Short mmCIF file of C-alpha atoms in Angstrom, two decimals:
data_model
loop_
_atom_site.label_atom_id
_atom_site.label_comp_id
_atom_site.label_asym_id
_atom_site.label_seq_id
_atom_site.Cartn_x
_atom_site.Cartn_y
_atom_site.Cartn_z
CA MET F 1 -45.56 -135.96 -31.82
CA SER F 2 -45.34 -138.90 -29.45
CA ALA F 3 -42.42 -140.88 -30.89
CA SER F 4 -39.51 -141.50 -28.50
CA PHE F 5 -35.87 -141.62 -29.51
CA ASP F 6 -32.50 -142.40 -27.97
CA LEU F 7 -30.23 -139.41 -27.39
CA THR F 8 -27.17 -141.68 -27.23
CA LEU F 9 -25.34 -141.45 -30.54
CA PRO F 10 -23.78 -144.61 -32.05
CA ASP F 11 -19.99 -144.74 -32.10
CA GLU F 12 -19.86 -144.28 -35.87
CA VAL F 13 -21.99 -141.12 -35.63
CA VAL F 14 -19.74 -139.75 -32.86
CA ALA F 15 -16.69 -140.37 -35.06
CA MET F 16 -18.42 -138.73 -38.02
CA ARG F 17 -19.30 -135.75 -35.89
CA GLN F 18 -15.70 -135.33 -34.80
CA ALA F 19 -14.47 -135.46 -38.40
CA ALA F 20 -17.13 -132.95 -39.49
CA ARG F 21 -16.24 -130.61 -36.64
CA GLY F 22 -12.57 -130.78 -37.63
CA LEU F 23 -13.45 -129.72 -41.19
CA ALA F 24 -15.82 -127.05 -39.90
CA LEU F 25 -13.43 -125.36 -37.48
CA GLY F 26 -10.49 -125.87 -39.82
CA ARG F 27 -10.95 -125.26 -43.52
CA LEU F 28 -14.51 -123.85 -43.47
CA ASP F 29 -13.79 -121.37 -40.71
CA ALA F 30 -10.58 -120.29 -42.44
CA VAL F 31 -12.24 -119.36 -45.74
CA ALA F 32 -15.55 -118.03 -44.38
CA ARG F 33 -14.70 -114.34 -44.64
CA GLU F 34 -13.09 -114.75 -48.06
CA VAL F 35 -16.16 -116.56 -49.36
CA ASP F 36 -18.40 -113.88 -47.87
CA THR F 37 -16.52 -111.32 -49.95
CA THR F 38 -16.29 -113.24 -53.21
CA GLY F 39 -19.59 -115.13 -53.03
CA GLN F 40 -17.82 -118.23 -54.36
CA VAL F 41 -17.06 -121.48 -52.53
CA PRO F 42 -13.53 -122.75 -53.37
CA ALA F 43 -13.51 -125.98 -55.35
CA ASP F 44 -11.51 -127.86 -52.72
CA VAL F 45 -13.97 -126.86 -49.98
CA ALA F 46 -16.93 -127.97 -52.08
CA GLY F 47 -15.09 -131.22 -52.75
CA HIS F 48 -14.45 -131.83 -49.04
CA LEU F 49 -18.12 -131.27 -48.26
CA ARG F 50 -19.21 -133.53 -51.11
CA ASP F 51 -16.88 -136.27 -49.88
CA MET F 52 -18.39 -136.06 -46.39
CA GLY F 53 -21.67 -137.16 -48.01
CA PHE F 54 -24.11 -134.88 -46.16
CA THR F 55 -24.59 -131.89 -48.47
CA CYS F 56 -24.59 -133.92 -51.70
CA VAL F 57 -26.01 -137.37 -50.98
CA VAL F 58 -25.38 -139.93 -53.72
CA ASP F 59 -26.11 -143.66 -53.61
CA SER F 60 -22.96 -145.79 -53.41
CA GLU F 61 -24.01 -147.58 -56.60
CA PHE F 62 -23.15 -144.39 -58.50
CA GLY F 63 -19.90 -143.50 -56.79
CA GLY F 64 -21.20 -141.66 -53.74
CA GLY F 65 -20.83 -142.37 -50.07
CA GLY F 66 -24.30 -143.86 -49.70
CA VAL F 67 -27.49 -142.44 -48.27
CA PRO F 68 -27.33 -141.80 -44.50
CA ASP F 69 -30.49 -141.89 -42.43
CA THR F 70 -32.19 -138.55 -41.88
CA HIS F 71 -31.01 -138.16 -38.28
CA THR F 72 -27.36 -138.76 -39.18
CA GLN F 73 -27.49 -136.37 -42.11
CA LEU F 74 -29.00 -133.61 -39.98
CA ILE F 75 -26.30 -134.04 -37.35
CA GLY F 76 -23.61 -133.95 -40.03
CA VAL F 77 -25.00 -130.83 -41.66
CA GLU F 78 -25.45 -128.98 -38.36
CA THR F 79 -21.90 -129.85 -37.27
CA LEU F 80 -20.43 -128.65 -40.56
CA ALA F 81 -22.42 -125.41 -40.30
CA HIS F 82 -20.56 -124.73 -37.08
CA GLY F 83 -17.69 -123.65 -39.33
CA ASP F 84 -19.74 -121.44 -41.63
CA PRO F 85 -23.50 -121.82 -42.15
CA SER F 86 -23.44 -119.85 -45.39
CA ILE F 87 -21.03 -122.22 -47.15
CA VAL F 88 -22.85 -125.31 -45.90
CA GLY F 89 -26.23 -123.79 -46.73
CA ALA F 90 -25.15 -123.12 -50.30
CA GLU F 91 -23.96 -126.71 -50.71
CA VAL F 92 -27.16 -128.11 -49.15
CA PHE F 93 -29.31 -126.20 -51.62
CA THR F 94 -27.24 -127.17 -54.66
CA GLY F 95 -27.11 -130.80 -53.47
CA GLY F 96 -30.85 -131.17 -52.95
CA GLY F 97 -31.46 -132.78 -56.31
CA ALA F 98 -28.95 -135.56 -55.64
CA LEU F 99 -30.77 -136.44 -52.42
CA LEU F 100 -34.18 -136.68 -54.08
CA LEU F 101 -32.81 -138.74 -56.96
CA SER F 102 -30.92 -141.07 -54.62
CA LEU F 103 -34.13 -141.67 -52.67
CA LEU F 104 -36.77 -141.70 -55.42
CA GLY F 105 -35.19 -141.33 -58.84
CA THR F 106 -36.00 -143.87 -61.51
CA ALA F 107 -33.23 -146.12 -62.80
CA GLY F 108 -32.80 -143.92 -65.86
CA GLN F 109 -32.73 -140.68 -63.88
CA ARG F 110 -30.18 -142.03 -61.44
CA ARG F 111 -27.87 -143.28 -64.22
CA CYS F 112 -28.13 -139.96 -65.98
CA PHE F 113 -27.42 -137.57 -63.13
CA LEU F 114 -25.87 -139.23 -60.08
CA PRO F 115 -22.42 -140.33 -61.36
CA GLY F 116 -21.56 -136.77 -62.39
CA ALA F 117 -22.85 -135.37 -59.09
CA ALA F 118 -20.73 -137.84 -57.10
CA ALA F 119 -17.60 -136.96 -59.06
CA GLY F 120 -18.25 -133.23 -59.00
CA SER F 121 -18.03 -133.14 -62.78
CA ALA F 122 -21.70 -132.29 -63.31
CA ALA F 123 -24.55 -130.93 -61.22
CA ALA F 124 -27.62 -132.92 -60.27
CA PRO F 125 -30.90 -131.14 -61.05
CA ALA F 126 -31.81 -128.20 -58.85
CA VAL F 127 -34.88 -128.56 -56.65
CA ALA F 128 -37.87 -126.25 -57.15
CA LEU F 129 -39.71 -126.69 -53.86
CA TYR F 130 -40.57 -123.40 -52.19
CA GLU F 131 -43.52 -121.15 -53.05
CA ARG F 132 -43.76 -117.75 -51.44
CA PHE F 133 -43.89 -118.78 -47.75
CA GLU F 134 -46.24 -121.74 -48.16
CA PRO F 135 -44.16 -124.95 -48.05
CA SER F 136 -47.08 -127.25 -47.17
CA PRO F 137 -48.06 -129.41 -50.16
CA ARG F 138 -51.72 -128.66 -49.52
CA ALA F 139 -50.97 -125.00 -50.22
CA TYR F 140 -48.94 -125.51 -53.41
CA ASP F 141 -50.11 -123.54 -56.42
CA THR F 142 -47.79 -125.56 -58.66
CA GLU F 143 -49.70 -128.37 -60.35
CA ILE F 144 -48.47 -131.50 -62.08
CA THR F 145 -51.49 -132.79 -63.98
CA ARG F 146 -51.85 -136.00 -65.97
CA MET F 147 -53.15 -135.36 -69.48
CA THR F 148 -55.26 -137.65 -71.64
CA ASP F 149 -52.25 -138.72 -73.71
CA GLY F 150 -50.38 -139.93 -70.60
CA ARG F 151 -48.03 -136.97 -70.44
CA TYR F 152 -47.96 -134.44 -67.58
CA LEU F 153 -48.52 -130.69 -67.56
CA VAL F 154 -46.20 -128.94 -65.09
CA ARG F 155 -47.31 -125.40 -64.35
CA GLY F 156 -46.46 -122.91 -61.59
CA GLU F 157 -43.85 -120.65 -60.00
CA LYS F 158 -41.15 -121.37 -57.42
CA VAL F 159 -38.67 -119.36 -55.38
CA ALA F 160 -35.20 -120.10 -53.95
CA VAL F 161 -34.26 -122.52 -56.76
CA ALA F 162 -30.52 -123.19 -56.61
CA LEU F 163 -29.36 -122.68 -60.18
CA GLY F 164 -25.85 -121.51 -59.24
CA GLY F 165 -24.46 -125.03 -59.23
CA GLY F 166 -24.67 -125.20 -63.00
CA ALA F 167 -27.68 -127.50 -63.18
CA ASP F 168 -29.38 -127.75 -66.56
CA HIS F 169 -32.43 -129.58 -65.16
CA VAL F 170 -34.82 -128.80 -62.32
CA ILE F 171 -36.86 -131.17 -60.14
CA VAL F 172 -40.22 -129.43 -59.77
CA VAL F 173 -42.29 -130.48 -56.75
CA GLY F 174 -46.00 -129.85 -57.11
CA ARG F 175 -49.49 -131.12 -56.39
CA ASP F 176 -51.60 -133.48 -58.47
CA PRO F 177 -54.95 -131.63 -58.39
CA GLU F 178 -56.96 -134.73 -59.23
CA GLN F 179 -55.52 -137.05 -56.56
CA ASN F 180 -54.34 -134.29 -54.20
CA VAL F 181 -50.93 -135.91 -53.70
CA LEU F 182 -47.37 -134.74 -54.26
CA ARG F 183 -45.67 -135.22 -57.59
CA ALA F 184 -42.13 -134.37 -58.69
CA ALA F 185 -40.90 -134.10 -62.26
CA VAL F 186 -37.53 -133.45 -63.89
CA VAL F 187 -37.81 -130.48 -66.26
CA ALA F 188 -35.14 -129.12 -68.60
CA LEU F 189 -33.94 -125.65 -67.63
CA ALA F 190 -34.35 -124.63 -71.27
CA ASP F 191 -38.13 -124.96 -70.82
CA ILE F 192 -38.23 -122.73 -67.74
CA GLU F 193 -38.48 -118.95 -67.49
CA VAL F 194 -36.01 -117.45 -65.02
CA ALA F 195 -38.15 -114.76 -63.42
CA SER F 196 -35.47 -112.99 -61.39
CA ALA F 197 -31.70 -112.85 -61.36
CA PRO F 198 -30.09 -114.14 -58.13
CA ALA F 199 -28.44 -111.65 -55.78
CA GLN F 200 -24.67 -111.53 -56.10
CA GLY F 201 -21.88 -110.74 -53.68
CA HIS F 202 -23.66 -111.52 -50.41
CA LEU F 203 -22.59 -114.57 -48.42
CA ALA F 204 -21.59 -117.92 -49.84
CA MET F 205 -25.33 -118.49 -50.28
CA SER F 206 -25.11 -116.33 -53.40
CA SER F 207 -23.09 -119.12 -55.04
CA ALA F 208 -26.22 -121.26 -54.91
CA GLY F 209 -27.87 -118.77 -57.26
CA LEU F 210 -31.25 -118.84 -55.50
CA THR F 211 -33.68 -117.75 -58.17
CA ARG F 212 -37.41 -117.39 -58.87
CA ILE F 213 -38.61 -119.43 -61.87
CA ARG F 214 -41.85 -119.88 -63.78
CA PHE F 215 -42.82 -122.87 -65.92
CA ASP F 216 -45.64 -124.12 -68.10
CA VAL F 217 -44.34 -127.25 -69.80
CA THR F 218 -45.42 -130.76 -70.74
CA VAL F 219 -43.19 -133.73 -69.87
CA ASP F 220 -43.30 -137.46 -70.51
CA ALA F 221 -44.31 -139.84 -67.74
CA ASP F 222 -40.71 -141.03 -67.34
CA ALA F 223 -39.77 -137.53 -66.16
CA LEU F 224 -41.65 -138.12 -62.91
CA LEU F 225 -39.86 -139.30 -59.79
CA ARG F 226 -41.28 -142.36 -58.08
CA ASP F 227 -43.97 -141.75 -55.47
CA GLU F 228 -42.46 -144.37 -53.16
CA ALA F 229 -39.31 -146.52 -53.05
CA ASP F 230 -37.77 -148.68 -50.33
CA GLY F 231 -40.32 -147.45 -47.81
CA VAL F 232 -39.64 -143.76 -48.50
CA THR F 233 -42.50 -141.67 -49.89
CA LEU F 234 -42.13 -138.44 -51.81
CA ALA F 235 -43.69 -136.55 -48.89
CA GLN F 236 -41.00 -137.92 -46.56
CA ALA F 237 -38.21 -137.03 -49.00
CA VAL F 238 -39.57 -133.48 -49.32
CA ALA F 239 -39.79 -133.23 -45.53
CA ARG F 240 -36.16 -134.28 -45.23
CA THR F 241 -35.16 -131.65 -47.77
CA ARG F 242 -36.92 -128.96 -45.73
CA LEU F 243 -35.26 -130.01 -42.47
CA LEU F 244 -31.71 -129.59 -43.76
CA PRO F 245 -31.62 -125.74 -43.91
CA ALA F 246 -33.07 -125.69 -40.39
CA ALA F 247 -30.13 -127.82 -39.22
CA VAL F 248 -27.73 -125.42 -40.97
CA ALA F 249 -29.31 -122.46 -39.13
CA LEU F 250 -28.96 -124.24 -35.77
CA GLY F 251 -25.29 -124.97 -36.44
CA GLY F 252 -24.51 -121.34 -37.19
CA ALA F 253 -26.56 -120.05 -34.26
CA THR F 254 -24.89 -122.43 -31.81
CA ARG F 255 -21.49 -121.16 -32.95
CA ALA F 256 -22.70 -117.56 -32.48
CA ARG F 257 -23.92 -118.31 -28.94
CA GLU F 258 -20.59 -119.94 -28.05
CA TYR F 259 -18.67 -116.98 -29.46
CA ALA F 260 -20.81 -114.49 -27.54
CA THR F 261 -20.41 -116.50 -24.33
CA ARG F 262 -16.63 -116.50 -24.66
CA TYR F 263 -16.64 -112.76 -25.42
CA ALA F 264 -18.83 -112.08 -22.38
CA THR F 265 -16.41 -113.90 -20.07
CA GLU F 266 -13.48 -111.82 -21.35
CA ARG F 267 -15.08 -108.39 -21.78
CA VAL F 268 -14.84 -106.37 -18.59
CA ALA F 269 -17.17 -103.49 -17.73
CA PHE F 270 -17.53 -101.71 -14.39
CA GLY F 271 -14.77 -103.88 -13.00
CA ARG F 272 -16.17 -107.32 -13.82
CA PRO F 273 -16.89 -109.58 -16.82
CA ILE F 274 -20.16 -108.65 -18.49
CA ILE F 275 -21.40 -112.23 -18.22
CA SER F 276 -21.88 -111.55 -14.51
CA PHE F 277 -24.70 -109.13 -15.37
CA GLN F 278 -28.15 -110.69 -15.52
CA GLY F 279 -29.06 -109.01 -18.80
CA VAL F 280 -26.22 -110.90 -20.47
CA SER F 281 -26.17 -114.21 -18.58
CA PHE F 282 -29.95 -114.69 -18.69
CA THR F 283 -30.02 -113.95 -22.43
CA LEU F 284 -27.30 -116.50 -23.14
CA ALA F 285 -29.03 -119.09 -20.96
CA ASP F 286 -32.33 -118.51 -22.79
CA ASN F 287 -30.57 -118.88 -26.14
CA HIS F 288 -28.97 -122.13 -25.00
CA MET F 289 -32.31 -123.59 -23.92
CA GLN F 290 -34.13 -122.47 -27.06
CA LEU F 291 -31.48 -123.91 -29.38
CA ASP F 292 -31.43 -127.20 -27.48
CA ALA F 293 -35.22 -127.44 -27.54
CA ALA F 294 -35.28 -126.77 -31.28
CA ARG F 295 -32.52 -129.34 -31.85
CA LEU F 296 -34.40 -131.99 -29.89
CA GLY F 297 -37.51 -131.30 -31.95
CA LEU F 298 -35.47 -131.63 -35.14
CA TRP F 299 -33.91 -134.92 -34.05
CA SER F 300 -37.24 -136.25 -32.84
CA ILE F 301 -39.06 -135.70 -36.12
CA ALA F 302 -36.06 -137.04 -38.03
CA THR F 303 -36.52 -140.39 -36.29
CA ALA F 304 -40.28 -140.33 -36.81
CA LEU F 305 -40.68 -139.36 -40.48
CA ASP F 306 -42.27 -142.70 -41.30
CA GLY F 307 -44.72 -142.40 -38.40
CA PHE F 308 -46.88 -139.68 -39.95
CA ASP F 309 -49.37 -139.76 -42.77
CA ASP F 310 -48.46 -137.33 -45.53
CA ASP F 311 -50.93 -134.62 -44.49
CA ARG F 312 -49.80 -134.48 -40.85
CA LEU F 313 -46.14 -134.70 -41.82
CA ALA F 314 -46.10 -131.37 -43.69
CA ASP F 315 -47.68 -129.53 -40.76
CA GLU F 316 -45.36 -131.09 -38.18
CA VAL F 317 -42.26 -130.39 -40.26
CA GLY F 318 -43.41 -126.81 -40.77
CA ARG F 319 -43.76 -126.34 -37.02
CA ILE F 320 -40.29 -127.75 -36.28
CA VAL F 321 -38.66 -125.75 -39.06
CA ALA F 322 -40.26 -122.54 -37.75
CA GLU F 323 -39.03 -123.28 -34.22
CA CYS F 324 -35.49 -123.89 -35.44
CA HIS F 325 -35.35 -120.68 -37.43
CA ALA F 326 -36.91 -118.65 -34.62
CA ALA F 327 -34.33 -119.94 -32.13
CA ALA F 328 -31.47 -119.40 -34.60
CA THR F 329 -32.37 -115.85 -35.59
CA THR F 330 -32.91 -114.90 -31.95
CA ALA F 331 -29.60 -116.39 -30.79
CA THR F 332 -27.55 -114.76 -33.54
CA ARG F 333 -29.21 -111.38 -33.04
CA ASP F 334 -28.62 -111.58 -29.29
CA ALA F 335 -24.97 -112.47 -29.95
CA ILE F 336 -24.60 -109.23 -31.90
CA GLN F 337 -26.21 -107.26 -29.08
CA ILE F 338 -23.91 -108.81 -26.46
CA LEU F 339 -20.89 -107.72 -28.48
CA GLY F 340 -22.40 -104.25 -28.63
CA GLY F 341 -21.01 -102.05 -31.40
CA HIS F 342 -18.39 -104.68 -32.15
CA GLY F 343 -21.18 -107.08 -33.17
CA PHE F 344 -21.91 -105.06 -36.29
CA LEU F 345 -18.29 -104.99 -37.44
CA THR F 346 -16.58 -107.56 -39.63
CA ASP F 347 -13.87 -107.77 -36.97
CA HIS F 348 -16.12 -110.41 -35.42
CA PRO F 349 -17.95 -113.14 -37.38
CA VAL F 350 -21.27 -112.96 -35.54
CA GLU F 351 -22.70 -110.49 -38.06
CA LEU F 352 -21.97 -113.01 -40.84
CA TRP F 353 -23.75 -115.80 -38.96
CA TYR F 354 -26.73 -113.54 -38.29
CA ARG F 355 -27.07 -112.58 -41.96
CA CYS F 356 -27.04 -116.24 -42.96
CA THR F 357 -29.60 -117.44 -40.40
CA ALA F 358 -31.88 -114.52 -41.23
CA LEU F 359 -31.71 -115.40 -44.92
CA LEU F 360 -32.42 -119.08 -44.27
CA SER F 361 -35.44 -118.22 -42.14
CA THR F 362 -37.08 -116.32 -45.00
CA ILE F 363 -36.90 -119.23 -47.44
CA ASP F 364 -39.13 -121.77 -45.68
CA CYS F 365 -40.92 -119.66 -43.08
CA ASP F 366 -43.12 -116.61 -43.21
CA PRO F 367 -41.07 -113.92 -41.40
CA ARG F 368 -44.08 -113.21 -39.18
CA PHE F 369 -43.38 -116.50 -37.45
CA THR F 370 -39.64 -115.98 -36.88
CA ARG F 371 -38.47 -113.21 -34.60
CA PHE F 372 -36.21 -110.59 -36.14
CA ALA F 373 -36.15 -112.26 -39.58
CA PRO F 374 -36.25 -109.55 -42.28
CA ALA F 375 -39.01 -109.67 -44.88
CA VAL F 376 -37.99 -110.19 -48.49
#
């Protein structure tokens, strides 16, 4: 990836970041433990996040805050995740359909779904994107095939589909086997088999209702999203969708590293703060460098999405996503170790952040490529 980018953030992005950080360290941080217990995001918190316009992106034409560029959205999501990555992750997954429709929905699809999503009165379709641990479109088993009568056969199986937001439609992303390109189609939930019930009672992520589904259904041509609109291709929109959970993981891991650093400066052992010991200070320094490197990779590809052909884009996004999740799971695990036995107790929030980053890493990445991520 050879594209260059400016690390200096525009004034409006700096102001946005400050507002997002205020919400993160205020309301999100305050309800994080409660939400971890109940598995439900309070309505006012979901409303605040929706109003920020990063977890549920809706075109201004339909009452939303507009569609930010990819770089700005990633910064916003990561900053919000500083408060609680589980809450923000749940809202990112349930808001994925609004983003795809705002970018590539047809006029009819946008009129049907986006006003309700912007107002919070109805859910946009869920997104059925992930398959096992093979997010690259070339590896998709799901097929969207044009039939002789002009309709399309949508057949396959997906995991981590966010049905907890109350969506009654699903945007299925699959491969056209004849042209070997991405397709996406809106399918009614009534035509889909829910293959597994979502886990309940663990993290705010459970409110997203991440579920495995199967489908074998025929849809009309007007159910398909556009392949390209305003210079954005479906491959680029899918890539953007995949980058968002990686940004959430980085936000949570950065908070865990900061917490562990502060703890290490205050915790005294053998007459001095434990941060003075190389085993602690070197670990924290390594975490800092790894998170920064992953963040720079994330920002770099966000500014270069239109510089790749569709085949190269999927591979490059996969590499960056894996790096982000590896850095995040390592940093949060190390934070627990630095706190020692306290790290495993709910007296400190690092165990919550670790559970969330570990879960996120298993959705888009094979656990073999992310250190310490548990297999599912």
